[in-house]
Short mmCIF file of C-alpha atoms and ligand atoms in Angstrom, two decimals:
data_model
loop_
_atom_site.label_atom_id
_atom_site.label_comp_id
_atom_site.label_asym_id
_atom_site.label_seq_id
_atom_site.Cartn_x
_atom_site.Cartn_y
_atom_site.Cartn_z
CA MET A 40 9.23 -21.86 -6.03
CA GLU A 41 7.20 -23.19 -8.92
CA TYR A 42 7.37 -19.95 -10.91
CA ARG A 43 10.52 -18.76 -12.68
CA ARG A 44 9.45 -15.49 -14.26
CA ILE A 45 7.22 -13.09 -12.42
CA LEU A 46 5.76 -9.81 -13.59
CA VAL A 47 5.50 -7.33 -10.73
CA THR A 48 3.57 -4.18 -11.63
CA GLY A 49 4.15 -1.03 -9.59
CA GLY A 50 7.47 -2.50 -8.39
CA CYS A 51 8.97 0.98 -7.89
CA GLY A 52 6.37 2.06 -5.33
CA PHE A 53 6.40 1.46 -1.59
CA ILE A 54 5.17 -2.13 -1.24
CA GLY A 55 6.24 -3.18 -4.75
CA SER A 56 9.89 -2.22 -4.22
CA ASN A 57 9.97 -3.99 -0.85
CA PHE A 58 8.40 -7.04 -2.52
CA VAL A 59 10.89 -7.17 -5.43
CA ARG A 60 13.82 -7.03 -2.99
CA TYR A 61 12.20 -9.57 -0.64
CA MET A 62 11.47 -12.07 -3.44
CA LEU A 63 14.94 -11.90 -5.01
CA SER A 64 16.55 -12.45 -1.62
CA ARG A 65 14.26 -15.39 -0.74
CA HIS A 66 14.21 -17.03 -4.20
CA PRO A 67 17.62 -16.66 -5.86
CA GLU A 68 16.49 -18.48 -9.03
CA LEU A 69 13.62 -16.05 -9.72
CA GLU A 70 13.53 -13.47 -12.54
CA ILE A 71 11.35 -10.41 -12.03
CA TRP A 72 9.96 -8.11 -14.71
CA ASN A 73 9.01 -4.84 -13.06
CA LEU A 74 6.50 -2.77 -15.06
CA ASP A 75 6.06 0.68 -13.57
CA ALA A 76 4.95 4.00 -15.05
CA LEU A 77 7.02 5.96 -12.49
CA THR A 78 4.22 8.28 -11.44
CA TYR A 79 4.89 10.72 -8.58
CA ALA A 80 4.80 7.68 -6.25
CA GLY A 81 7.19 5.48 -8.23
CA ASN A 82 10.91 5.89 -7.89
CA LEU A 83 13.61 3.76 -9.50
CA GLU A 84 15.91 4.89 -6.70
CA ASN A 85 13.89 2.60 -4.40
CA LEU A 86 15.63 -0.34 -6.11
CA LYS A 87 19.07 1.20 -6.53
CA ASP A 88 20.69 -1.71 -4.72
CA LEU A 89 19.52 -4.04 -7.51
CA GLU A 90 21.30 -2.09 -10.24
CA GLY A 91 23.19 -4.56 -12.43
CA ASP A 92 21.33 -7.58 -11.01
CA PRO A 93 20.44 -9.63 -14.11
CA ARG A 94 17.36 -11.06 -12.35
CA HIS A 95 15.61 -7.67 -12.26
CA HIS A 96 14.26 -6.31 -15.57
CA PHE A 97 12.77 -2.85 -15.27
CA VAL A 98 10.31 -1.70 -17.95
CA ARG A 99 8.95 1.82 -17.75
CA GLY A 100 5.37 1.58 -18.94
CA ASP A 101 1.72 2.01 -18.10
CA ILE A 102 -0.49 -0.95 -17.21
CA THR A 103 -3.31 0.62 -19.26
CA ASP A 104 -1.13 0.45 -22.38
CA ARG A 105 -2.05 -2.84 -24.05
CA ALA A 106 0.92 -2.96 -26.43
CA THR A 107 3.48 -2.61 -23.61
CA VAL A 108 1.65 -5.05 -21.35
CA GLU A 109 1.42 -7.62 -24.20
CA GLN A 110 5.10 -7.24 -24.91
CA VAL A 111 6.11 -7.86 -21.30
CA MET A 112 3.64 -10.71 -20.85
CA GLY A 113 5.19 -12.32 -23.96
CA GLN A 114 8.51 -12.79 -22.09
CA GLY A 115 7.36 -16.15 -20.74
CA ILE A 116 5.78 -14.73 -17.58
CA ASP A 117 4.47 -17.50 -15.25
CA ALA A 118 2.82 -15.30 -12.64
CA VAL A 119 1.70 -11.70 -12.17
CA VAL A 120 1.57 -9.73 -8.93
CA ASN A 121 -0.38 -6.52 -9.51
CA PHE A 122 0.61 -3.69 -7.16
CA ALA A 123 0.34 -0.85 -9.70
CA ALA A 124 -2.27 1.60 -8.50
CA GLU A 125 -3.10 5.09 -7.49
CA SER A 126 -3.06 4.48 -3.75
CA HIS A 127 -3.83 7.65 -1.76
CA VAL A 128 -7.37 8.25 -0.49
CA ASP A 129 -6.95 12.04 -0.15
CA ARG A 130 -5.83 12.37 -3.77
CA SER A 131 -8.83 10.30 -4.91
CA ILE A 132 -11.07 12.86 -3.20
CA HIS A 133 -9.49 15.68 -5.21
CA ASP A 134 -9.64 13.75 -8.53
CA SER A 135 -10.74 10.17 -9.03
CA THR A 136 -9.94 10.00 -12.77
CA PRO A 137 -6.44 8.48 -12.51
CA PHE A 138 -7.80 6.01 -9.93
CA ILE A 139 -10.41 4.64 -12.31
CA ARG A 140 -7.93 4.57 -15.19
CA THR A 141 -5.09 2.75 -13.47
CA ASN A 142 -6.90 0.72 -10.82
CA VAL A 143 -9.86 -0.43 -12.92
CA LEU A 144 -8.88 -0.21 -16.60
CA GLY A 145 -5.28 -1.16 -15.86
CA THR A 146 -6.37 -4.31 -14.03
CA GLN A 147 -8.63 -5.26 -16.95
CA VAL A 148 -5.76 -4.83 -19.45
CA LEU A 149 -3.48 -6.98 -17.27
CA LEU A 150 -6.14 -9.68 -16.88
CA ASP A 151 -6.77 -9.89 -20.64
CA ALA A 152 -3.08 -10.07 -21.50
CA ALA A 153 -2.33 -12.57 -18.73
CA ARG A 154 -5.15 -14.82 -19.89
CA LYS A 155 -4.04 -14.63 -23.51
CA HIS A 156 -0.47 -15.57 -22.59
CA GLY A 157 -1.44 -18.48 -20.36
CA VAL A 158 -0.15 -16.94 -17.11
CA ARG A 159 -0.53 -19.54 -14.32
CA ARG A 160 -1.15 -17.23 -11.34
CA PHE A 161 -2.43 -13.70 -10.99
CA ILE A 162 -2.29 -12.07 -7.56
CA GLN A 163 -4.38 -8.93 -7.19
CA ILE A 164 -3.06 -6.79 -4.33
CA SER A 165 -6.16 -5.27 -2.82
CA THR A 166 -6.97 -3.55 0.45
CA ASP A 167 -9.18 -3.92 3.51
CA GLU A 168 -10.69 -0.55 2.56
CA VAL A 169 -12.99 -2.31 0.05
CA TYR A 170 -15.01 -3.55 3.06
CA GLY A 171 -15.90 -0.04 4.21
CA SER A 172 -15.86 1.07 7.83
CA LEU A 173 -16.41 -0.78 11.14
CA GLY A 174 -18.04 0.33 14.38
CA PRO A 175 -16.17 -0.03 17.68
CA THR A 176 -16.28 -3.86 17.52
CA GLY A 177 -16.05 -6.63 14.93
CA TYR A 178 -13.62 -7.53 12.15
CA PHE A 179 -13.54 -7.77 8.35
CA THR A 180 -13.54 -11.37 7.18
CA GLU A 181 -13.27 -12.57 3.58
CA GLU A 182 -17.08 -12.87 3.60
CA THR A 183 -17.74 -9.26 4.65
CA PRO A 184 -19.73 -7.57 1.85
CA LEU A 185 -17.85 -4.97 -0.16
CA ALA A 186 -18.93 -1.44 0.80
CA PRO A 187 -16.19 0.96 -0.33
CA ASN A 188 -16.55 4.56 0.88
CA SER A 189 -13.85 6.54 -0.95
CA PRO A 190 -13.19 6.87 -4.68
CA TYR A 191 -9.90 5.03 -4.02
CA SER A 192 -11.54 2.07 -2.31
CA ALA A 193 -14.35 2.02 -4.88
CA SER A 194 -11.79 1.71 -7.67
CA LYS A 195 -10.03 -1.12 -5.80
CA ALA A 196 -13.34 -2.90 -5.20
CA ALA A 197 -14.17 -2.57 -8.91
CA ALA A 198 -10.86 -4.20 -9.76
CA ASP A 199 -11.52 -7.00 -7.25
CA LEU A 200 -14.88 -7.69 -8.90
CA LEU A 201 -13.24 -7.89 -12.33
CA VAL A 202 -10.68 -10.35 -10.97
CA ARG A 203 -13.47 -12.39 -9.39
CA ALA A 204 -15.42 -12.39 -12.67
CA TYR A 205 -12.40 -13.54 -14.73
CA HIS A 206 -11.98 -16.46 -12.37
CA HIS A 207 -15.67 -17.31 -12.46
CA THR A 208 -16.20 -16.85 -16.21
CA PHE A 209 -12.91 -18.09 -17.66
CA GLY A 210 -11.50 -20.23 -14.85
CA PHE A 211 -8.59 -17.75 -14.80
CA PRO A 212 -6.26 -18.63 -11.89
CA ALA A 213 -6.48 -15.39 -9.97
CA ILE A 214 -6.27 -14.75 -6.22
CA ILE A 215 -7.04 -11.58 -4.26
CA THR A 216 -5.23 -10.43 -1.10
CA ARG A 217 -6.71 -7.70 1.08
CA CYS A 218 -4.23 -6.17 3.49
CA SER A 219 -4.52 -3.52 6.16
CA ASN A 220 -2.39 -0.34 6.48
CA ASN A 221 1.30 -0.96 5.74
CA TYR A 222 4.24 0.97 7.12
CA GLY A 223 8.00 0.67 6.64
CA PRO A 224 10.87 2.00 4.53
CA TYR A 225 10.26 3.63 1.11
CA GLN A 226 6.68 4.71 1.87
CA PHE A 227 5.84 7.95 0.11
CA PRO A 228 5.59 10.76 2.71
CA GLU A 229 1.97 11.61 1.92
CA LYS A 230 0.71 8.68 4.03
CA LEU A 231 0.21 9.10 7.77
CA ILE A 232 3.34 7.48 9.24
CA PRO A 233 6.05 8.74 6.84
CA LEU A 234 4.38 12.18 6.61
CA PHE A 235 4.38 12.58 10.36
CA ILE A 236 7.95 11.29 10.73
CA ALA A 237 9.18 13.65 8.02
CA ASN A 238 7.29 16.65 9.44
CA ALA A 239 8.35 15.96 13.01
CA LEU A 240 12.00 15.65 11.97
CA ASN A 241 11.66 19.17 10.52
CA ASP A 242 9.65 20.49 13.50
CA GLN A 243 6.66 21.04 11.20
CA PRO A 244 3.06 20.55 12.38
CA LEU A 245 1.40 17.11 12.22
CA PRO A 246 -2.12 17.51 10.73
CA LEU A 247 -4.40 14.97 12.42
CA TYR A 248 -7.81 14.70 10.75
CA GLY A 249 -10.91 15.18 12.92
CA ASP A 250 -10.50 13.94 16.49
CA GLY A 251 -7.63 11.58 15.60
CA LEU A 252 -9.49 8.64 17.13
CA GLN A 253 -9.93 6.74 13.86
CA VAL A 254 -8.51 3.24 14.09
CA ARG A 255 -6.23 1.47 11.60
CA ASP A 256 -4.70 -2.01 11.80
CA TRP A 257 -0.97 -1.56 11.14
CA ILE A 258 1.29 -4.14 9.53
CA HIS A 259 4.97 -3.98 8.64
CA VAL A 260 5.49 -4.08 4.87
CA LEU A 261 7.77 -7.14 5.09
CA ASP A 262 5.05 -9.13 6.88
CA HIS A 263 2.78 -8.22 3.96
CA CYS A 264 5.47 -9.33 1.45
CA HIS A 265 5.80 -12.66 3.24
CA ALA A 266 2.03 -13.16 3.04
CA ILE A 267 2.00 -12.45 -0.72
CA ASP A 268 4.89 -14.88 -1.25
CA LEU A 269 2.92 -17.64 0.51
CA VAL A 270 -0.28 -16.84 -1.39
CA LEU A 271 1.64 -16.97 -4.66
CA GLN A 272 3.11 -20.36 -3.82
CA ARG A 273 0.25 -22.06 -2.02
CA GLY A 274 -2.93 -19.96 -2.31
CA LEU A 275 -5.93 -21.40 -4.12
CA PRO A 276 -7.28 -19.80 -7.32
CA GLY A 277 -10.53 -17.93 -6.83
CA GLU A 278 -9.86 -17.34 -3.13
CA VAL A 279 -9.53 -14.13 -1.16
CA TYR A 280 -7.01 -13.87 1.69
CA ASN A 281 -7.20 -11.10 4.27
CA VAL A 282 -3.86 -9.96 5.69
CA GLY A 283 -3.57 -7.85 8.84
CA GLY A 284 -1.19 -6.98 11.63
CA ARG A 285 -3.49 -7.70 14.59
CA CYS A 286 -2.38 -4.24 15.66
CA GLU A 287 -5.20 -1.73 16.04
CA LYS A 288 -4.17 1.80 16.98
CA THR A 289 -5.86 5.17 16.87
CA ASN A 290 -4.13 7.77 14.72
CA LEU A 291 -3.54 9.78 17.88
CA GLU A 292 -1.72 6.85 19.52
CA VAL A 293 0.46 6.39 16.44
CA THR A 294 1.21 10.11 16.36
CA ARG A 295 2.16 10.22 20.04
CA THR A 296 4.43 7.20 19.63
CA ILE A 297 6.22 8.81 16.67
CA LEU A 298 6.76 12.03 18.65
CA GLN A 299 7.95 10.13 21.68
CA LEU A 300 10.42 8.00 19.69
CA LEU A 301 11.78 11.16 18.06
CA GLY A 302 11.90 13.13 21.32
CA LYS A 303 9.64 15.82 19.84
CA PRO A 304 6.87 17.72 21.71
CA GLU A 305 3.15 16.95 21.41
CA SER A 306 2.61 20.64 20.68
CA LEU A 307 3.43 19.78 17.05
CA ILE A 308 0.02 18.08 16.76
CA ARG A 309 -2.69 20.06 14.92
CA PHE A 310 -6.28 18.88 14.80
CA VAL A 311 -7.44 19.81 11.30
CA GLU A 312 -10.66 19.53 9.32
CA ASP A 313 -11.55 15.90 8.77
CA ARG A 314 -11.24 13.94 5.53
CA PRO A 315 -14.70 13.81 3.93
CA GLY A 316 -16.28 10.37 4.28
CA HIS A 317 -13.45 9.30 6.62
CA ASP A 318 -13.69 5.60 7.54
CA ARG A 319 -13.74 5.32 11.33
CA ARG A 320 -12.23 1.93 11.96
CA TYR A 321 -10.54 -0.90 10.03
CA ALA A 322 -9.73 -4.25 11.66
CA ILE A 323 -8.83 -7.43 9.83
CA ASP A 324 -9.60 -11.02 10.74
CA CYS A 325 -6.62 -12.79 9.17
CA SER A 326 -7.33 -16.23 10.64
CA LYS A 327 -7.84 -17.79 7.19
CA ILE A 328 -4.29 -17.13 5.94
CA GLU A 329 -2.94 -18.07 9.39
CA ARG A 330 -4.81 -21.37 9.37
CA GLU A 331 -4.45 -22.33 5.72
CA LEU A 332 -1.00 -21.01 4.81
CA GLY A 333 0.69 -20.87 8.23
CA TRP A 334 1.38 -17.12 7.99
CA ARG A 335 1.72 -14.86 11.06
CA PRO A 336 2.63 -11.19 11.36
CA GLN A 337 6.10 -11.16 12.94
CA VAL A 338 7.21 -7.55 13.37
CA PRO A 339 6.03 -5.94 16.64
CA PHE A 340 4.72 -2.42 15.95
CA GLU A 341 7.03 -0.46 18.27
CA GLU A 342 10.08 -2.26 16.92
CA GLY A 343 8.99 -1.82 13.28
CA LEU A 344 8.19 1.84 13.86
CA ARG A 345 11.52 2.48 15.57
CA GLU A 346 13.34 0.90 12.60
CA THR A 347 11.19 2.85 10.11
CA ILE A 348 11.97 6.11 11.90
CA ARG A 349 15.67 5.27 11.75
CA TRP A 350 15.34 4.59 8.01
CA TYR A 351 13.77 8.02 7.42
CA GLN A 352 16.41 9.71 9.56
CA GLU A 353 19.12 8.05 7.47
CA HIS A 354 17.38 8.84 4.16
CA GLN A 355 16.54 12.53 4.53
CA ASP A 356 17.97 13.12 1.04
CA TRP A 357 15.45 10.60 -0.37
CA VAL A 358 12.63 12.42 1.44
CA ASP A 359 13.83 15.81 0.18
CA ARG A 360 13.97 14.55 -3.41
CA VAL A 361 10.47 12.99 -3.41
CA ARG A 362 9.05 16.00 -1.58
CA SER A 363 9.88 18.37 -4.42
CA GLY A 364 7.79 19.70 -7.33
CA GLU A 365 4.47 17.91 -7.66
CA TYR A 366 4.46 16.98 -3.97
CA ARG A 367 4.63 20.61 -2.87
CA ARG A 368 1.59 21.48 -4.98
CA TYR A 369 -0.33 18.58 -3.47
CA TYR A 370 0.70 19.52 0.08
CA GLU A 371 -0.55 23.07 -0.42
CA LEU A 372 -3.85 21.84 -1.83
CA GLN A 373 -4.43 19.31 0.95
CA TYR A 374 -3.08 21.14 4.01
CA ARG A 375 -2.72 24.92 3.56
CA ASP A 376 -6.30 25.87 4.47
CA ARG A 377 -6.62 23.03 6.96
CA LEU A 378 -3.50 24.12 8.85
CA ALA A 379 -4.54 27.78 8.76
CA ARG A 380 -7.75 26.83 10.58
CA ALA A 381 -6.18 24.14 12.79
CA SER A 382 -6.46 23.71 16.54
CA THR A 383 -4.09 22.31 19.11
CA GLU A 384 -7.12 21.11 21.12
CA MET A 385 -8.89 17.87 20.26
CA PRO A 386 -12.40 18.64 18.92
CA GLY A 387 -15.42 16.90 20.50
CA SER A 388 -15.24 13.17 19.85
CA GLN A 389 -17.12 11.91 16.80
CA PRO A 390 -19.47 8.94 16.68
CA HIS A 391 -18.56 5.82 14.70
P1 NAD B 653 2.44 3.41 -4.12
O1 NAD B 653 1.56 4.56 -4.48
O2 NAD B 653 3.60 3.63 -3.23
O3 NAD B 653 3.02 2.77 -5.47
C1 NAD B 653 2.27 2.57 -6.62
C2 NAD B 653 3.21 2.25 -7.77
O4 NAD B 653 2.40 1.99 -8.94
C3 NAD B 653 4.15 3.39 -8.12
O5 NAD B 653 5.46 2.88 -8.32
C4 NAD B 653 3.59 3.94 -9.41
O6 NAD B 653 4.58 4.53 -10.27
C5 NAD B 653 2.95 2.71 -10.02
N1 NAD B 653 1.88 3.03 -10.96
C6 NAD B 653 0.82 3.87 -10.75
N2 NAD B 653 0.06 3.93 -11.84
C7 NAD B 653 0.61 3.09 -12.75
C8 NAD B 653 0.25 2.69 -14.06
N3 NAD B 653 -0.83 3.19 -14.69
N4 NAD B 653 1.03 1.80 -14.71
C9 NAD B 653 2.14 1.30 -14.10
N5 NAD B 653 2.53 1.64 -12.88
C10 NAD B 653 1.78 2.52 -12.20
O7 NAD B 653 1.47 2.31 -3.55
P2 NAD B 653 1.70 1.20 -2.40
O8 NAD B 653 1.38 1.80 -1.09
O9 NAD B 653 3.02 0.54 -2.62
O10 NAD B 653 0.52 0.19 -2.76
C11 NAD B 653 0.73 -0.86 -3.69
C12 NAD B 653 -0.55 -1.66 -3.84
O11 NAD B 653 -0.94 -2.20 -2.59
C13 NAD B 653 -1.74 -0.84 -4.34
O12 NAD B 653 -2.46 -1.63 -5.26
C14 NAD B 653 -2.55 -0.57 -3.08
O13 NAD B 653 -3.90 -0.42 -3.40
C15 NAD B 653 -2.26 -1.83 -2.29
N6 NAD B 653 -2.35 -1.69 -0.83
C16 NAD B 653 -1.63 -0.72 -0.19
C17 NAD B 653 -1.70 -0.63 1.20
C18 NAD B 653 -0.89 0.39 1.95
O14 NAD B 653 -1.04 0.51 3.18
N7 NAD B 653 0.00 1.15 1.32
C19 NAD B 653 -2.50 -1.53 1.93
C20 NAD B 653 -3.22 -2.51 1.24
C21 NAD B 653 -3.14 -2.58 -0.14
P1 TYD B 654 -3.45 7.06 5.22
O1 TYD B 654 -2.01 6.82 5.51
O2 TYD B 654 -3.82 8.05 4.16
O3 TYD B 654 -4.11 5.63 4.94
P2 TYD B 654 -5.68 5.22 4.73
O4 TYD B 654 -6.49 6.42 4.61
O5 TYD B 654 -5.59 4.47 3.44
O6 TYD B 654 -6.02 4.37 5.91
O7 TYD B 654 -4.17 7.51 6.56
C1 TYD B 654 -4.15 6.69 7.72
C2 TYD B 654 -5.03 7.37 8.75
O8 TYD B 654 -4.42 8.61 9.12
C3 TYD B 654 -6.40 7.71 8.22
O9 TYD B 654 -7.36 7.53 9.27
C4 TYD B 654 -6.30 9.18 7.86
C5 TYD B 654 -5.30 9.70 8.89
N1 TYD B 654 -4.49 10.85 8.42
C6 TYD B 654 -4.44 12.04 9.18
O10 TYD B 654 -5.09 12.15 10.25
N2 TYD B 654 -3.70 13.06 8.72
C7 TYD B 654 -2.99 13.01 7.56
O11 TYD B 654 -2.34 14.02 7.18
C8 TYD B 654 -3.02 11.78 6.79
C9 TYD B 654 -2.26 11.66 5.51
C10 TYD B 654 -3.79 10.73 7.28
#
């Protein structure tokens, strides 16, 4: 590993915490500065096992705060991996303000400070959602035009364009990765898979949006971490790398598999009012990173899901803690009316 000191932003969230742990186990000589504001989605408990490890330096701070970012960047940081973001589409529909602030302004502040301090690599962790929605066939490639449909994906696309412009204008050594839907341990239970596992474990209803036939391409979080590690080491500045699991599933299929693995009845499924502007299908062509960096997704979905379910079963106390306070307010706002009007029958199928 060419880099000694890495700044990971958002390292207390789902993917960030998995990445910090992954990198320190793969690269024992590495030092990681973890800058995280600890929003509702960030939790220092996610890295409890690293307590006392001198290679992990946690700084509580906001990526939009220039003074804090400058101070951290001044620690001799060689490379930045930017995970910090507001990440949930449904929340962005209720209020996009924090999305623009963190995802757009925050990325700009990081880019400026990284440039000023001569950082040698900047990896922007983006999403396949910037490409918009697909019909029943076809894949997103790195050349697919950006066509974001939600406030969340629009804010991520805006950040991608800033990163692109800093490379083009200043020759700043930045790279963008665009990954599909992740699942695995430590995912906040507002996202489909952990929400449905947590609800099913408590015999609570599983609110499927619309007809449940929307398609996502699922990837285990550790396969994503491996891809980012390779991009950091061998990716080329100015490039975009798509990352996907080659694992397309409808939400209904995922839901049925979760219920089956937990031995719970399908009667827990509720078809609820759809998400406005809901993207119908995502599917990633990841042949570029496979060809150029030798990466492959390794974790088969059923096996990864089984392991993830076991993790949530063994960490019910973690789920109970993160599901308190702010989460309850959000759950009411998002689901109370939907569940009151829900149906156990699938509504007529919707067009792409
Ligand atoms: P997450 O919501 O679990 O974690 C986000 C983290 O960022 C939290 O720890 C939070 O405290 C921190 N954060 C938020 N605002 C901040 C700010 N202003 N300053 C500092 N820290 C702040 O998100 P995640 O699912 O781990 O996603 C991480 C990144 O990966 C995001 O950029 C997201 O867009 C991207 N991504 C996620 C997925 C997915 O399936 N989850 C897929 C592709 C890309
Ligand atoms: P999500 O985990 O929010 O990821 P994204 O919207 O970024 O792809 O949702 C995954 C899919 O699951 C998406 O098609 C929306 C759907 N979904 C539901 O049907 N019900 C729910 O309660 C949630 C949270 C998601």
